[in-house]
């Protein structure tokens, strides 16, 4: 997919669009269209049917949530198109709505945190391939702000298992999770093996598939506003 990835970029800043387009073109991707407003974005996707649309949350005319509304409309019309949303701030409602529509092929990143070019390119590819990518701050706010009763399976997890699952949702490998939590990789593997049955994920499935299903459970629950146990996270 690396050399064939077709991308639409939507941002009101021509300079930012050009910079992202140049970066992704250098990585072998094809920028099929650029858009500066929601209507142009919808037209571009309808015309080109890209693999991925990269969308700024705040687009004209009001620069509030037009981008997320356009993303939701794209998900309704073209569910096969992956969506990577960029935002200046964590907008909890926007993230929740987008993830609730379907967490497959969805990313939500804060612009100020997109400083590592290699990591950003890897995120683009992962989301385009049907994976998920959430900024750590987005994950934290979705977890803390939850309110609804769709929480029972996540409530079975220990605080440390929640930590591990949240980092899995960010797309981190076991090694990266271990470094982030200052624990061993073996400990990460133990927590992952433990959380699978608590989420009712059958042992017959391949581990990669069970990881995807676990992340989907997590994203669907947090996007729906469920509360998970976040107390005593240092355990």
Coordinates of C-alpha atoms in Angstrom, one line a residue:
X1 CA 0.0 0.0 0.0
X2 CA 2.9 2.3 0.6
X3 CA 3.5 3.3 -3.1
X4 CA -0.2 3.2 -4.0
X5 CA -1.7 5.1 -1.1
X6 CA -4.0 7.9 -2.4
X7 CA -4.7 10.8 -0.1
X8 CA -6.9 13.9 0.1
X9 CA -5.8 16.7 2.4
X10 CA -8.3 19.2 3.8
X11 CA -7.1 22.3 5.7
X12 CA -7.8 26.0 5.3
X13 CA -4.1 26.7 5.4
X14 CA -2.5 26.4 2.0
X15 CA 0.9 26.3 3.6
X16 CA 0.0 23.4 5.9
X17 CA -1.6 21.5 3.0
X18 CA 1.5 22.0 0.9
X19 CA 3.8 20.9 3.6
X20 CA 1.9 17.7 4.4
X21 CA 1.5 16.9 0.7
X22 CA 5.2 17.4 0.1
X23 CA 6.0 15.1 3.0
X24 CA 3.7 12.3 2.0
X25 CA 4.7 12.6 -1.7
X26 CA 8.3 12.1 -0.7
X27 CA 7.2 8.9 1.0
X28 CA 5.7 7.5 -2.2
X29 CA 2.1 8.4 -1.6
X30 CA -0.1 10.2 -4.1
X31 CA -2.0 13.4 -3.2
X32 CA -5.0 13.2 -5.4
X33 CA -6.6 16.5 -4.2
X34 CA -6.3 19.3 -1.7
X35 CA -9.3 21.1 -0.2
X36 CA -9.7 24.3 1.9
X37 CA -13.3 23.8 3.0
X38 CA -15.9 21.0 3.7
X39 CA -17.7 21.3 0.3
X40 CA -14.4 21.0 -1.6
X41 CA -13.4 18.0 0.6
X42 CA -16.6 16.2 0.0
X43 CA -16.4 16.8 -3.8
X44 CA -12.7 15.7 -3.8
X45 CA -13.5 12.4 -2.1
X46 CA -16.6 11.8 -4.3
X47 CA -14.4 12.3 -7.4
X48 CA -11.2 10.5 -6.4
X49 CA -12.3 7.9 -3.9
X50 CA -9.0 8.1 -2.0
X51 CA -7.7 5.5 0.5
X52 CA -7.4 8.2 3.2
X53 CA -8.6 11.8 3.9
X54 CA -6.6 13.9 6.3
X55 CA -8.9 16.6 7.7
X56 CA -8.5 19.6 10.0
X57 CA -11.3 19.8 12.6
X58 CA -11.7 23.5 12.2
X59 CA -12.6 24.5 8.6
X60 CA -14.5 27.5 7.1
X61 CA -16.9 29.1 7.5
X62 CA -17.1 29.2 11.3
X63 CA -13.8 27.4 12.0
X64 CA -15.4 25.3 14.8
X65 CA -16.4 21.8 14.0
X66 CA -17.0 21.8 10.2
X67 CA -14.1 19.4 9.7
X68 CA -15.5 16.7 12.0
X69 CA -19.0 17.1 10.5
X70 CA -17.5 16.5 7.1
X71 CA -15.6 13.5 8.4
X72 CA -18.8 12.0 9.8
X73 CA -20.5 12.6 6.4
X74 CA -17.6 10.9 4.6
X75 CA -17.9 8.0 7.0
X76 CA -21.6 7.7 6.2
X77 CA -21.2 8.0 2.4
X78 CA -17.8 6.3 1.9
X79 CA -17.1 3.9 4.9
X80 CA -14.2 2.5 3.0
X81 CA -12.3 5.8 3.1
X82 CA -10.0 6.0 6.2
X83 CA -10.0 9.3 8.2
X84 CA -7.2 11.0 10.0
X85 CA -8.4 14.1 11.8
X86 CA -6.0 16.8 13.0
X87 CA -6.9 19.2 15.7
X88 CA -5.3 22.1 17.6
X89 CA -6.9 21.0 20.9
X90 CA -8.6 17.9 22.3
X91 CA -12.3 18.3 21.3
X92 CA -13.8 15.5 23.3
X93 CA -17.2 15.6 21.6
X94 CA -15.7 15.5 18.1
X95 CA -13.5 12.6 19.0
X96 CA -16.4 10.7 20.6
X97 CA -18.7 11.2 17.6
X98 CA -16.0 10.1 15.1
X99 CA -15.0 7.0 17.1
X100 CA -18.7 6.1 17.7
X101 CA -19.3 6.1 13.9
X102 CA -16.7 3.3 13.6
X103 CA -13.3 3.0 15.1
X104 CA -11.8 1.2 12.1
X105 CA -9.6 3.3 9.9
X106 CA -9.7 6.3 12.2
X107 CA -7.1 8.6 13.6
X108 CA -7.3 11.7 15.8
X109 CA -4.1 13.6 16.4
X110 CA -3.2 16.9 18.0
X111 CA -1.3 19.1 15.6
X112 CA 1.3 20.3 18.1
X113 CA 2.2 16.7 18.9
X114 CA 2.9 15.8 15.3
X115 CA 6.6 16.5 15.4
X116 CA 8.1 13.2 14.5
X117 CA 7.9 12.8 10.7
X118 CA 8.6 9.1 10.7
X119 CA 6.0 8.5 13.3
X120 CA 3.4 10.6 11.4
X121 CA 4.0 8.7 8.2
X122 CA 3.7 5.4 10.0
X123 CA 0.4 6.6 11.5
X124 CA -0.9 7.7 8.1
X125 CA -0.2 4.2 6.7
X126 CA -1.7 2.4 9.7
X127 CA -4.9 4.4 9.6
X128 CA -5.2 4.0 5.8
X129 CA -4.8 0.2 6.4
X130 CA -7.8 0.1 8.7
X131 CA -6.0 0.7 12.0
X132 CA -6.5 3.3 14.7
X133 CA -4.3 6.1 16.0
X134 CA -5.2 8.3 18.9
X135 CA -3.2 11.0 20.5
X136 CA -2.4 10.1 24.1
X137 CA -4.2 13.2 25.4
X138 CA -7.3 12.3 23.4
X139 CA -7.3 8.8 24.9
X140 CA -6.9 10.3 28.4
X141 CA -9.8 12.7 28.1
X142 CA -12.1 10.1 26.6
X143 CA -11.4 7.8 29.5
X144 CA -11.8 10.4 32.2
X145 CA -14.8 12.1 30.8
X146 CA -17.0 9.0 30.3
X147 CA -20.4 8.9 31.8
X148 CA -22.7 6.2 30.2
X149 CA -23.5 2.7 31.4
X150 CA -21.8 0.8 28.5
X151 CA -18.8 0.0 30.7
X152 CA -19.2 -3.5 32.1
X153 CA -16.5 -5.3 30.2
X154 CA -13.9 -2.5 30.7
X155 CA -14.8 -2.5 34.4
X156 CA -13.4 -6.0 34.7
X157 CA -9.9 -4.7 33.9
X158 CA -7.4 -3.7 36.5
X159 CA -6.0 -0.1 36.3
X160 CA -2.8 -1.4 34.8
X161 CA -4.6 -3.4 32.2
X162 CA -6.5 -0.2 31.3
X163 CA -3.2 1.6 30.9
X164 CA -1.9 -1.2 28.6
X165 CA -5.1 -1.3 26.5
X166 CA -5.1 2.5 26.2
X167 CA -1.6 2.4 24.8
X168 CA -2.6 -0.4 22.5
X169 CA -5.3 1.9 21.2
X170 CA -2.7 4.5 20.3
X171 CA -1.0 1.8 18.1
X172 CA 2.0 1.2 20.3
X173 CA 3.9 -2.1 20.2
X174 CA 4.5 -4.2 23.3
X175 CA 8.1 -2.8 23.5
X176 CA 6.8 0.8 23.2
X177 CA 4.1 0.2 25.8
X178 CA 6.8 -1.3 28.2
X179 CA 8.9 1.8 27.8
X180 CA 6.0 4.2 28.3
X181 CA 4.9 2.4 31.5
X182 CA 8.4 1.7 32.8
X183 CA 7.7 -2.0 33.0
X184 CA 9.2 -5.0 31.3
X185 CA 7.9 -6.3 27.9
X186 CA 7.1 -9.6 29.6
X187 CA 4.9 -7.8 32.0
X188 CA 3.1 -6.1 29.1
X189 CA 2.5 -9.5 27.5
X190 CA 1.2 -10.8 30.8
X191 CA -1.3 -7.9 31.1
X192 CA -2.5 -8.4 27.5
X193 CA -3.0 -12.2 28.0
X194 CA -5.0 -11.4 31.1
X195 CA -7.3 -8.7 29.6
X196 CA -8.3 -10.9 26.6
X197 CA -10.6 -13.2 28.5
X198 CA -12.0 -10.3 30.6
X199 CA -13.2 -8.8 27.3
X200 CA -14.7 -12.1 26.3
X201 CA -12.2 -12.6 23.4
X202 CA -11.9 -16.3 22.5
X203 CA -8.4 -17.9 22.8
X204 CA -8.9 -19.6 19.4
X205 CA -8.4 -16.3 17.5
X206 CA -4.9 -15.2 16.4
X207 CA -3.3 -12.8 18.8
X208 CA -3.2 -10.0 16.3
X209 CA -6.9 -10.3 15.7
X210 CA -7.6 -10.4 19.4
X211 CA -5.6 -7.2 19.9
X212 CA -7.6 -5.5 17.2
X213 CA -10.9 -6.6 18.8
X214 CA -9.7 -5.5 22.3
X215 CA -8.8 -2.1 21.0
X216 CA -12.2 -1.8 19.2
X217 CA -13.9 -2.7 22.5
X218 CA -11.9 0.0 24.3
X219 CA -12.6 2.6 21.6
X220 CA -16.3 1.9 21.3
X221 CA -16.7 2.0 25.1
X222 CA -14.8 5.2 25.6
X223 CA -16.3 6.9 22.5
X224 CA -19.7 6.0 23.8
X225 CA -18.8 7.8 27.0
X226 CA -18.3 4.8 29.3
X227 CA -16.4 5.2 32.6
X228 CA -13.3 3.0 33.2
X229 CA -11.4 2.6 36.3
X230 CA -8.5 5.1 36.3
X231 CA -7.8 5.3 40.0
X232 CA -4.6 4.0 41.5
X233 CA -3.0 3.9 38.1
X234 CA 0.5 3.4 39.5
X235 CA -0.1 -0.1 40.6

